[in-house]
Amino acid sequence: MMTPDEYQKLAARTLIDAPERPLTDGEIMIVWNAIGLAGETGEVVDNIKKAIFHRHGLNQTQLKKELGDVCWYLAGLCTKLGFSLEDVMQQNIDKLIERYPNGYSSEASKNRK
C-alpha cells in the first residue's frame, strides 16, 4: 500500500517547472481567463449537483447567471488568443455535423470516426 508521502514523491516527477522567463501580460490574461472559465464551469456543475443529489431543486436563475459567467470567460479567452468566438462556434458545429450528419444517436456515437 502506498503512503501519501510516497504518492507525493512519485507525482512530483511529472510536475512542470515554471517558465524560464516571466509571463507576458498577454500570457497572464490567457491563464486568468482559463482559470476563470474552469471556476465558473465548476459553479455550473455544483449547481446541478445540488439540484440532483442534494435534492435542492434546480436554481435556474442562479444557473443562468453562472452560464453567463462561463460565456464571459470564454469570450475573454477567445479575445486574448486572437480567436473569433463566432469562428470557434462555427468550427464546433462543423465538427458535430461531420460526426453526426443526421443528428445525434447512440448508435452514431458508438460508430463515429
mmCIF file of C-alpha atoms in Angstrom:
data_model
loop_
_atom_site.group_PDB
_atom_site.id
_atom_site.type_symbol
_atom_site.label_atom_id
_atom_site.label_comp_id
_atom_site.label_asym_id
_atom_site.label_seq_id
_atom_site.Cartn_x
_atom_site.Cartn_y
_atom_site.Cartn_z
ATOM 1 C CA MET A 1 0.000 0.000 0.000
ATOM 2 C CA MET A 2 1.266 3.446 -0.926
ATOM 3 C CA THR A 3 1.598 6.185 1.683
ATOM 4 C CA PRO A 4 0.558 9.769 0.945
ATOM 5 C CA ASP A 5 4.230 10.817 1.073
ATOM 6 C CA GLU A 6 5.188 8.135 -1.455
ATOM 7 C CA TYR A 7 2.391 9.276 -3.741
ATOM 8 C CA GLN A 8 3.546 12.869 -3.420
ATOM 9 C CA LYS A 9 7.119 11.931 -4.335
ATOM 10 C CA LEU A 10 6.020 9.876 -7.367
ATOM 11 C CA ALA A 11 3.586 12.531 -8.530
ATOM 12 C CA ALA A 12 6.284 15.208 -8.265
ATOM 13 C CA ARG A 13 8.125 13.513 -11.128
ATOM 14 C CA THR A 14 5.521 14.928 -13.518
ATOM 15 C CA LEU A 15 5.353 18.480 -12.177
ATOM 16 C CA ILE A 16 6.025 21.189 -14.711
ATOM 17 C CA ASP A 17 8.671 23.760 -13.851
ATOM 18 C CA ALA A 18 7.860 27.432 -14.015
ATOM 19 C CA PRO A 19 8.654 29.074 -17.346
ATOM 20 C CA GLU A 20 12.259 30.189 -17.727
ATOM 21 C CA ARG A 21 11.042 33.716 -18.334
ATOM 22 C CA PRO A 22 8.293 35.696 -16.649
ATOM 23 C CA LEU A 23 4.875 35.509 -18.268
ATOM 24 C CA THR A 24 3.911 38.392 -20.506
ATOM 25 C CA ASP A 25 0.812 40.410 -19.694
ATOM 26 C CA GLY A 26 -0.967 38.618 -22.538
ATOM 27 C CA GLU A 27 0.007 35.185 -21.217
ATOM 28 C CA ILE A 28 -1.110 36.126 -17.708
ATOM 29 C CA MET A 29 -4.507 37.148 -19.077
ATOM 30 C CA ILE A 30 -4.824 33.876 -21.016
ATOM 31 C CA VAL A 31 -4.129 31.953 -17.795
ATOM 32 C CA TRP A 32 -6.507 34.196 -15.813
ATOM 33 C CA ASN A 33 -9.340 33.673 -18.293
ATOM 34 C CA ALA A 34 -8.735 29.898 -18.451
ATOM 35 C CA ILE A 35 -8.792 29.627 -14.656
ATOM 36 C CA GLY A 36 -11.916 31.789 -14.525
ATOM 37 C CA LEU A 37 -13.592 29.586 -17.138
ATOM 38 C CA ALA A 38 -12.781 26.467 -15.114
ATOM 39 C CA GLY A 39 -14.057 28.076 -11.916
ATOM 40 C CA GLU A 40 -17.351 29.195 -13.418
ATOM 41 C CA THR A 41 -17.825 25.802 -15.075
ATOM 42 C CA GLY A 42 -17.351 24.278 -11.627
ATOM 43 C CA GLU A 43 -20.095 26.545 -10.278
ATOM 44 C CA VAL A 44 -22.455 25.342 -13.035
ATOM 45 C CA VAL A 45 -21.646 21.731 -12.159
ATOM 46 C CA ASP A 46 -22.075 22.389 -8.427
ATOM 47 C CA ASN A 47 -25.494 23.969 -9.055
ATOM 48 C CA ILE A 48 -26.615 20.871 -10.961
ATOM 49 C CA LYS A 49 -25.061 18.522 -8.357
ATOM 50 C CA LYS A 50 -27.026 20.218 -5.569
ATOM 51 C CA ALA A 51 -30.206 20.072 -7.635
ATOM 52 C CA ILE A 52 -29.918 16.356 -8.334
ATOM 53 C CA PHE A 53 -28.006 14.765 -5.473
ATOM 54 C CA HIS A 54 -28.889 17.143 -2.627
ATOM 55 C CA ARG A 55 -32.445 17.468 -3.967
ATOM 56 C CA HIS A 56 -32.417 21.252 -3.672
ATOM 57 C CA GLY A 57 -34.239 21.689 -6.959
ATOM 58 C CA LEU A 58 -32.672 23.336 -9.967
ATOM 59 C CA ASN A 59 -31.997 27.009 -9.315
ATOM 60 C CA GLN A 60 -32.446 28.171 -12.899
ATOM 61 C CA THR A 61 -31.895 31.837 -12.038
ATOM 62 C CA GLN A 62 -28.501 31.100 -10.490
ATOM 63 C CA LEU A 63 -27.632 28.586 -13.192
ATOM 64 C CA LYS A 64 -28.371 31.168 -15.890
ATOM 65 C CA LYS A 65 -26.067 33.679 -14.148
ATOM 66 C CA GLU A 66 -23.272 31.104 -13.935
ATOM 67 C CA LEU A 67 -23.693 30.179 -17.605
ATOM 68 C CA GLY A 68 -23.366 33.888 -18.399
ATOM 69 C CA ASP A 69 -20.101 33.948 -16.449
ATOM 70 C CA VAL A 70 -18.903 30.904 -18.430
ATOM 71 C CA CYS A 71 -19.682 32.809 -21.648
ATOM 72 C CA TRP A 72 -17.834 35.888 -20.379
ATOM 73 C CA TYR A 73 -14.638 33.975 -19.632
ATOM 74 C CA LEU A 74 -14.919 32.017 -22.893
ATOM 75 C CA ALA A 75 -15.248 35.248 -24.868
ATOM 76 C CA GLY A 76 -12.317 36.738 -22.959
ATOM 77 C CA LEU A 77 -10.148 33.711 -23.634
ATOM 78 C CA CYS A 78 -11.012 33.835 -27.341
ATOM 79 C CA THR A 79 -10.145 37.543 -27.407
ATOM 80 C CA LYS A 80 -6.781 37.014 -25.712
ATOM 81 C CA LEU A 81 -5.944 34.131 -28.066
ATOM 82 C CA GLY A 82 -6.975 36.110 -31.148
ATOM 83 C CA PHE A 83 -9.882 33.799 -31.960
ATOM 84 C CA SER A 84 -13.261 34.949 -33.140
ATOM 85 C CA LEU A 85 -15.924 33.473 -30.868
ATOM 86 C CA GLU A 86 -18.115 33.084 -33.940
ATOM 87 C CA ASP A 87 -15.356 31.098 -35.704
ATOM 88 C CA VAL A 88 -14.891 28.846 -32.658
ATOM 89 C CA MET A 89 -18.638 28.194 -32.525
ATOM 90 C CA GLN A 90 -18.825 27.521 -36.272
ATOM 91 C CA GLN A 91 -15.850 25.151 -36.132
ATOM 92 C CA ASN A 92 -17.588 23.227 -33.362
ATOM 93 C CA ILE A 93 -20.846 22.993 -35.344
ATOM 94 C CA ASP A 94 -18.920 21.855 -38.436
ATOM 95 C CA LYS A 95 -17.253 19.127 -36.346
ATOM 96 C CA LEU A 96 -20.614 17.985 -34.959
ATOM 97 C CA ILE A 97 -22.208 17.906 -38.423
ATOM 98 C CA GLU A 98 -19.316 15.784 -39.671
ATOM 99 C CA ARG A 99 -19.616 13.397 -36.713
ATOM 100 C CA TYR A 100 -23.401 13.264 -36.703
ATOM 101 C CA PRO A 101 -24.704 14.244 -40.156
ATOM 102 C CA ASN A 102 -28.208 13.004 -39.264
ATOM 103 C CA GLY A 103 -28.163 14.346 -35.710
ATOM 104 C CA TYR A 104 -27.026 12.579 -32.573
ATOM 105 C CA SER A 105 -27.902 8.988 -31.893
ATOM 106 C CA SER A 106 -26.380 6.478 -29.530
ATOM 107 C CA GLU A 107 -25.536 4.211 -32.465
ATOM 108 C CA ALA A 108 -23.811 7.031 -34.367
ATOM 109 C CA SER A 109 -21.854 7.873 -31.215
ATOM 110 C CA LYS A 110 -20.591 4.290 -30.914
ATOM 111 C CA ASN A 111 -19.513 4.194 -34.572
ATOM 112 C CA ARG A 112 -18.196 7.722 -35.123
ATOM 113 C CA LYS A 113 -14.818 8.367 -36.666
#
